[in-house]
Amino acid sequence: ITFIDTPGHAAFSHMRQKGTEITDIIVIVVAADDGVKPQTLEVIKLAQASGAPIIVALNKMDKETAQPDMVKGQMAEHGINPVDWGGDIPFVAVSAKSNMGIDDLLEEILTTAEILELRANKDALAKAAVIESSLEKGRGPVATVIVQNGTLKVGDYVVCGAAYGRVKAMLDENKKQIKTLLPSHTAVVAGLNSVPASGEIMTVMDDEKVAKAYALKRHEYDRH
């Protein structure tokens, strides 16, 4: 299971939108002592619009001030109806501080994934979504990607929106160099000629010529 964490702060609404487009299952984290905030409502709308299944993690359940029923009521008002109230959205009581309920949350995610029959073909040409990207000193344009299908390999020619290039290096979450990247795994990829936008899809091409042609087409399209 790979978690893409999108910040709850109001300034990160674009990132949350991209997050809902990239993920297969959306976990909405709500503080049980705090209830539904404006950014929670925004996430609910984005999650409902994406059509992806939703799980609610009721956090801070270790606190004496936790009011799970109040939060459930607030969520139900906005169409997020808890299973134990006759609805279809699982609510899992957790505490990030004490680790309470984390196993239950992981189990709920796996059950949902099984029902959805989420599958990927690791032998296909890789398709990966850009989570974030930047221009790094000494390394040039880099993109953090999550593979949605296929296996991404060092040496692959790729196109990513109007950017293209050859995968020169990949670093995993521990900053270790890796040669291959399997479905649902993430890495920082170096080797593009420009910085792609978050949410872009990185696709493996047969050779550099094809990758460049696709990127130029996209560049022209974007200009118009």
Coordinates of N, CA, C and O in Angstrom, one line a residue, residues 119-127 147-151 182-183:
R119 N -5.7 -4.3 -10.1 CA -4.6 -5.1 -10.7 C -3.8 -4.3 -11.6 O -4.2 -3.3 -12.1
A120 N -2.5 -4.7 -11.7 CA -1.6 -4.0 -12.7 C -0.8 -5.1 -13.3 O -0.5 -6.1 -12.8
N121 N -0.4 -4.8 -14.6 CA 0.5 -5.7 -15.3 C 1.9 -5.2 -15.3 O 2.3 -4.3 -16.0
K122 N 2.8 -5.9 -14.5 CA 4.1 -5.4 -14.4 C 5.0 -5.6 -15.7 O 6.1 -5.0 -15.8
D123 N 4.5 -6.4 -16.6 CA 5.2 -6.6 -17.9 C 4.9 -5.6 -19.0 O 5.5 -5.6 -20.0
A124 N 3.9 -4.7 -18.7 CA 3.5 -3.7 -19.7 C 4.5 -2.6 -19.8 O 5.3 -2.4 -18.9
L125 N 4.4 -1.7 -20.8 CA 5.2 -0.5 -20.9 C 4.6 0.4 -19.7 O 3.4 0.6 -19.6
A126 N 5.6 1.0 -19.0 CA 5.2 1.7 -17.8 C 4.4 3.0 -18.0 O 4.6 3.7 -19.0
K127 N 3.4 3.2 -17.1 CA 2.6 4.4 -17.0 C 2.7 4.8 -15.6 O 2.4 4.1 -14.7
V147 N 4.0 4.5 -10.1 CA 3.7 3.7 -11.2 C 2.3 3.1 -11.1 O 1.9 2.5 -10.1
Q148 N 1.5 3.3 -12.2 CA 0.1 2.8 -12.2 C 0.0 1.5 -13.0 O -0.9 0.7 -12.7
N149 N 0.9 1.3 -13.9 CA 0.9 0.0 -14.7 C 2.3 -0.2 -15.3 O 3.0 0.8 -15.5
G150 N 2.7 -1.4 -15.4 CA 4.0 -1.7 -16.0 C 5.2 -1.6 -15.0 O 4.9 -1.3 -13.8
T151 N 6.4 -1.6 -15.6 CA 7.6 -1.5 -14.7 C 8.5 -0.4 -15.4 O 8.8 -0.5 -16.6
L182 N 8.3 -0.9 -9.7 CA 7.1 -1.8 -10.0 C 5.8 -1.0 -9.7 O 5.8 0.1 -9.1
P183 N 4.6 -1.5 -10.2 CA 3.3 -0.9 -10.0 C 3.1 -0.6 -8.5 O 3.4 -1.4 -7.6

